[in-house]
Coordinates of N, CA, C and O in Angstrom, one line a residue:
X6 N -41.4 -26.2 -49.2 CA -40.8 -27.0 -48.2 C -40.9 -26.3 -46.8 O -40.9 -25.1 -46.7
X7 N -40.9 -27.3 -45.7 CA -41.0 -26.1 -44.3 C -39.8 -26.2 -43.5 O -39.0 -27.0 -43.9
X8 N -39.6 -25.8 -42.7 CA -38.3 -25.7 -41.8 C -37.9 -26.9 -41.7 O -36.7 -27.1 -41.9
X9 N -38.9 -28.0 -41.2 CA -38.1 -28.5 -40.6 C -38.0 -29.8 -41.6 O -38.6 -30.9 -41.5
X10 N -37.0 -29.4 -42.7 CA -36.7 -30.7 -43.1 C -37.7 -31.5 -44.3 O -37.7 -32.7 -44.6
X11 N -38.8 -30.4 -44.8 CA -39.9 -31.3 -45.3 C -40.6 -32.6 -44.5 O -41.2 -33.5 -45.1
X12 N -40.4 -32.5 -43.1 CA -41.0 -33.7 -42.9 C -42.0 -32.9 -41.6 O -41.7 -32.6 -40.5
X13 N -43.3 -32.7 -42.3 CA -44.6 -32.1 -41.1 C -44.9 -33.1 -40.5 O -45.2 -34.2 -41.0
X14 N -44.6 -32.7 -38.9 CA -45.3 -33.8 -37.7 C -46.3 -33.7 -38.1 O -46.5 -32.8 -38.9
X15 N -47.6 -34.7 -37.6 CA -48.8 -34.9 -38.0 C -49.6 -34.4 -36.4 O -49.0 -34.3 -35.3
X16 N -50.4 -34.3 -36.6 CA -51.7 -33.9 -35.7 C -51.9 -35.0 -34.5 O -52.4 -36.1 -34.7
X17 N -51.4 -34.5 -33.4 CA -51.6 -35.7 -32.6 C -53.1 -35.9 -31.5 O -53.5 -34.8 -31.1
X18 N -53.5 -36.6 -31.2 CA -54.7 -36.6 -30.3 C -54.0 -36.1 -29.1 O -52.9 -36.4 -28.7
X19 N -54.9 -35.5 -28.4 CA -54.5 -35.0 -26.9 C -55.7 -35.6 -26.1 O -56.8 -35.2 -26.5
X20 N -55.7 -36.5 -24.9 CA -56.8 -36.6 -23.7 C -56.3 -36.1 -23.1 O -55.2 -35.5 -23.3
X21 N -57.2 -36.2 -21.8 CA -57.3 -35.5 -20.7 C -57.9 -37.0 -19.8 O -58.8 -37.4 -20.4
X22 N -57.5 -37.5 -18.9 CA -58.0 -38.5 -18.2 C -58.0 -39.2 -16.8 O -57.6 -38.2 -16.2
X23 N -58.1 -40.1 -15.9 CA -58.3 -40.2 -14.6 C -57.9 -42.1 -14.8 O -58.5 -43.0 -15.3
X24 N -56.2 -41.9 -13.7 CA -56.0 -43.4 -14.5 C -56.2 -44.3 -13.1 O -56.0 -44.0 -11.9
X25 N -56.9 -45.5 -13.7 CA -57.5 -46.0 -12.6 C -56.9 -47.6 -12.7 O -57.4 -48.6 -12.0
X26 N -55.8 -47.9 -13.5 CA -54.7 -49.2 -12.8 C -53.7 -48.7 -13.4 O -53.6 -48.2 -14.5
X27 N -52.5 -49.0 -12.2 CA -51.2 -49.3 -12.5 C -50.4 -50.1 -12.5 O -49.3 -49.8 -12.7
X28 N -50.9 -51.5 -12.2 CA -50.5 -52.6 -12.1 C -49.4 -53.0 -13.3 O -48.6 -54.0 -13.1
X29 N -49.4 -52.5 -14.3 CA -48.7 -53.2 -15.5 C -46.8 -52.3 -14.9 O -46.8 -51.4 -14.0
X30 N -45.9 -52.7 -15.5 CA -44.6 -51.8 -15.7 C -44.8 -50.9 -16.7 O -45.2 -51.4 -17.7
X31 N -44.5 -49.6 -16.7 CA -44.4 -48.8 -17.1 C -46.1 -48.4 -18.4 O -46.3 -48.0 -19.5
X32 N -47.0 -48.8 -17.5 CA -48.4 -48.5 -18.6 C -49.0 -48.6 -17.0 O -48.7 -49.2 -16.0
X33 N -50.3 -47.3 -17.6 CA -51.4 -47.3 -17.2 C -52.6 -47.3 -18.0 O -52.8 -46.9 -19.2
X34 N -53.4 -47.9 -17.0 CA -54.8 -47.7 -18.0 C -55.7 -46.4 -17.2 O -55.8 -46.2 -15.9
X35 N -56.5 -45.7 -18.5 CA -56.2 -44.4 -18.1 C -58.1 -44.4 -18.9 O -58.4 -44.8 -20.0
X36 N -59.0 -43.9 -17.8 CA -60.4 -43.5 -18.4 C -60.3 -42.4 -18.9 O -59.8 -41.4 -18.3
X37 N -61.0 -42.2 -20.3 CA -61.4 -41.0 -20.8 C -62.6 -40.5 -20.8 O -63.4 -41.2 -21.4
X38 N -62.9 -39.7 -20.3 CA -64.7 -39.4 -20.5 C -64.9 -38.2 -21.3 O -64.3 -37.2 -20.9
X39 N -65.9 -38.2 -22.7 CA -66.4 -37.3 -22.8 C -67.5 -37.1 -23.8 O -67.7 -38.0 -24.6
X40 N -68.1 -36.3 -24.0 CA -69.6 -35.8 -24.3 C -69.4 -35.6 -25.6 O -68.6 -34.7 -26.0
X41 N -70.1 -36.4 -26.5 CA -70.1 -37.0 -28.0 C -72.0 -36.5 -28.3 O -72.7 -36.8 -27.3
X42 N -72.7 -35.9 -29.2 CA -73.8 -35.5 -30.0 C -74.0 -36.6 -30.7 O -73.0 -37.3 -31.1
X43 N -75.1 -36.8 -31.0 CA -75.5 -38.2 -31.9 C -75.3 -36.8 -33.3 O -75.2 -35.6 -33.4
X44 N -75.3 -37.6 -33.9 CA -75.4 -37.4 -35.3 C -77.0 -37.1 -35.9 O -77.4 -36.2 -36.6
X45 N -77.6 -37.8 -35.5 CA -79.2 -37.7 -36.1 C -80.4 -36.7 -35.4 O -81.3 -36.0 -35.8
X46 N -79.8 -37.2 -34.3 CA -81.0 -36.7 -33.2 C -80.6 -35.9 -32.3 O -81.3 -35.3 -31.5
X47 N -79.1 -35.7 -32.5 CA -78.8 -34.3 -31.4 C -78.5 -34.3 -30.0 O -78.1 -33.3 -29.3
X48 N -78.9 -35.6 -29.5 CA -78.8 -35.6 -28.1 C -77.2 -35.9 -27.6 O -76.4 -36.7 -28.2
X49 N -76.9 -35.2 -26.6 CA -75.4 -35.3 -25.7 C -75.5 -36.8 -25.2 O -76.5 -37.2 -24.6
X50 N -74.4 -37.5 -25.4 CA -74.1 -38.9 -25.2 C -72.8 -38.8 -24.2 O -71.9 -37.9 -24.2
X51 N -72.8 -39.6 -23.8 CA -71.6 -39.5 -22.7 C -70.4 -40.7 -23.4 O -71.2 -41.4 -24.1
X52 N -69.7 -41.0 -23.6 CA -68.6 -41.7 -23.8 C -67.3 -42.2 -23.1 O -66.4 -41.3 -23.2
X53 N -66.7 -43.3 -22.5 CA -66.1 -43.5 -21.7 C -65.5 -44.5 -22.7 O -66.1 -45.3 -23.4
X54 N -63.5 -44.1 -22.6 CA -62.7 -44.8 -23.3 C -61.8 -45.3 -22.3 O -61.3 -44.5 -21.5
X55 N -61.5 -46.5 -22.2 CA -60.6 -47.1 -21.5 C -59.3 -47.3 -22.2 O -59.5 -48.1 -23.1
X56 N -57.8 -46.7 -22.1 CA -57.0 -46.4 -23.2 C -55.5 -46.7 -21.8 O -55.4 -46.5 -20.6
X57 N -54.5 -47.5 -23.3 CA -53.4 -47.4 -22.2 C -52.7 -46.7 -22.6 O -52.6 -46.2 -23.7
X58 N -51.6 -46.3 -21.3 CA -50.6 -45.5 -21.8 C -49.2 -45.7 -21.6 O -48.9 -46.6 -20.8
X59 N -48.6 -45.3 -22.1 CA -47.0 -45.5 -21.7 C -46.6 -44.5 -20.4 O -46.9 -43.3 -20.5
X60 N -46.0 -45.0 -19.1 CA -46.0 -44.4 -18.2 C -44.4 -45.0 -17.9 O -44.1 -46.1 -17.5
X61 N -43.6 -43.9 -18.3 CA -42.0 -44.1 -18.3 C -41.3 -44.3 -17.0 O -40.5 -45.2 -16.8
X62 N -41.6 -43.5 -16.2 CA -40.8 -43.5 -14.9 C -41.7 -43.8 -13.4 O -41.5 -43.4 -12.3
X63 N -43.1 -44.8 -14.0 CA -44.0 -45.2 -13.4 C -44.4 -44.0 -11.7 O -44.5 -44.1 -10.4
X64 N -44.6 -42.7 -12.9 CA -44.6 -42.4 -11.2 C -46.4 -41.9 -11.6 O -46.7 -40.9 -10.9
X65 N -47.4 -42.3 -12.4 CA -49.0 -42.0 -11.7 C -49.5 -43.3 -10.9 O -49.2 -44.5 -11.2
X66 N -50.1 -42.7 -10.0 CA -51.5 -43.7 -9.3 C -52.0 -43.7 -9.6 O -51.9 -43.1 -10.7
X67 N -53.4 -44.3 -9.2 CA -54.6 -44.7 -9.5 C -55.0 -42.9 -8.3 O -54.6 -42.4 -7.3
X68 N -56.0 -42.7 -9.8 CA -56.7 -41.4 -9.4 C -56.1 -39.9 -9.7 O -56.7 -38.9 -9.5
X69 N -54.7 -40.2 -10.3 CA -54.3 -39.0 -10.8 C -55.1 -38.7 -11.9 O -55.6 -39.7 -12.5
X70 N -55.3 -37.0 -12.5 CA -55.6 -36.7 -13.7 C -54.6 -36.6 -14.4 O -53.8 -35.7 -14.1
X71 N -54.5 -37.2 -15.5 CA -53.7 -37.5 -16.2 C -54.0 -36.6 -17.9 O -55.0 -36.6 -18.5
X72 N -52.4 -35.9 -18.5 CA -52.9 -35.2 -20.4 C -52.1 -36.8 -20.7 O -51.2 -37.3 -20.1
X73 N -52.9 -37.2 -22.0 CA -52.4 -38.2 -22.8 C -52.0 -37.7 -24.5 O -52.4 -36.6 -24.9
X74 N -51.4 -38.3 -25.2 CA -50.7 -37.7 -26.0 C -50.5 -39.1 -27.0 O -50.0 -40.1 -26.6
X75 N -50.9 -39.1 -28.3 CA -50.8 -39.9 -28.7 C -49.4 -40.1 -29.5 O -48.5 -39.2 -29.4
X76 N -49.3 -41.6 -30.3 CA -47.8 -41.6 -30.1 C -47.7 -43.0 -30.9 O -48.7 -43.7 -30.9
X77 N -46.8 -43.4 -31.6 CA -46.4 -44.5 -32.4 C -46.7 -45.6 -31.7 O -46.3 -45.7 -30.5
X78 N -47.4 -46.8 -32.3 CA -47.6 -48.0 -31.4 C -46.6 -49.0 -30.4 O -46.3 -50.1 -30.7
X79 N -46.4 -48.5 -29.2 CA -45.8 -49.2 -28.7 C -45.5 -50.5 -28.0 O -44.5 -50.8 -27.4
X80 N -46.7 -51.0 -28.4 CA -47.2 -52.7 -28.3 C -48.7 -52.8 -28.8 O -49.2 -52.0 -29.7
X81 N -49.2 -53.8 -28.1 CA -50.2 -54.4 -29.3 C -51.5 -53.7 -29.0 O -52.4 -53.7 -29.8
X82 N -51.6 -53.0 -27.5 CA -52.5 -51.8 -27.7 C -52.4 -50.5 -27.0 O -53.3 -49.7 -26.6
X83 N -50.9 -50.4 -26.8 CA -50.4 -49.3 -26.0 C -50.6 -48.0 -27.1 O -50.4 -48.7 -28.2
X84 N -50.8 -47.0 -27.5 CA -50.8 -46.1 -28.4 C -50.1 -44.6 -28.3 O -49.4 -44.0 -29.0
X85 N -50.8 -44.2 -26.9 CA -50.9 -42.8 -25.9 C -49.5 -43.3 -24.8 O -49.0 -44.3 -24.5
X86 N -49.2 -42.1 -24.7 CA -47.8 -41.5 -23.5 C -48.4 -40.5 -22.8 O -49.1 -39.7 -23.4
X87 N -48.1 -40.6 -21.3 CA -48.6 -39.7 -20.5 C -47.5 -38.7 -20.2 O -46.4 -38.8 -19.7
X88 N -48.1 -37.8 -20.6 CA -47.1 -36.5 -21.2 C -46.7 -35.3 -19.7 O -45.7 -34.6 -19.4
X89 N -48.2 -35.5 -18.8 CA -48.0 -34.5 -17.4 C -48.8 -35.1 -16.8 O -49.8 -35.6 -17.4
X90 N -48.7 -35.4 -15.2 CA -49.7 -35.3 -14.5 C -50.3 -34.2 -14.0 O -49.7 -33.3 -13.5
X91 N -51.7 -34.0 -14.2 CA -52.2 -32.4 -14.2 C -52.4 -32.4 -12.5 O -51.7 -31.6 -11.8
X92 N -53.4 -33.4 -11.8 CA -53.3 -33.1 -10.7 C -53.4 -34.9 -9.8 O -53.9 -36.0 -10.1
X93 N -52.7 -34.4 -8.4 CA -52.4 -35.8 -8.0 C -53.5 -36.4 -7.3 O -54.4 -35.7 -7.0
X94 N -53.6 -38.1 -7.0 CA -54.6 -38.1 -6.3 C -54.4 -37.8 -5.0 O -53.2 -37.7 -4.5
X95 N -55.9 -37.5 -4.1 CA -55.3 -37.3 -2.5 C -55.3 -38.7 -2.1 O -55.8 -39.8 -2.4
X96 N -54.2 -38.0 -0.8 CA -54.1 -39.9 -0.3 C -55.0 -40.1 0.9 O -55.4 -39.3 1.8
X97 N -55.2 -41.5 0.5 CA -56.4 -41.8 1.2 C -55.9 -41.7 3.2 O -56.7 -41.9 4.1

């Protein structure tokens, strides 16, 4: 049994990403980018995920870099919580 109770948190996904709308209350949508290998042939593929997040006290813009953090479904495709803003955007 482990400390805490028999009950092991599970493995959560972590991004890293650049949110580019905040139009919704308390959600952004947040680009992921990153570099995926084909399976067959080996070549570096680029990957771009468009993902929302839960954004509690609505304080990212558009253009912050944003860590995401996955998380119990919070609506019908909310998934991820934005955990820190890593760095802000500059103002224009």
């Amino acid at each position: 049994m482990s400390e805490n109770g028999g009950q092991e948190q599970a493995h959560r996904r972590e991004f890293f990403g650049e949110v580019v709308s905040n139009r919704m209350q308390k959600t952004v949508v947040v680009v992921v980018k990153r570099f995926v290998r084909h399976l067959r042939y080996g070549k570096v593929l680029r990957q771009v995920t468009r993902v929302k997040a839960h954004d509690e006290k609505n304080e990212c813009q558009i253009g912050d870099r944003v860590r995401l953090v996955e998380t119990r479904p919070l609506s019908k495709d909310k998934h991820f919580r934005v955990v820190q803003i890593v760095d802000k955007a500059s103002a224009p």
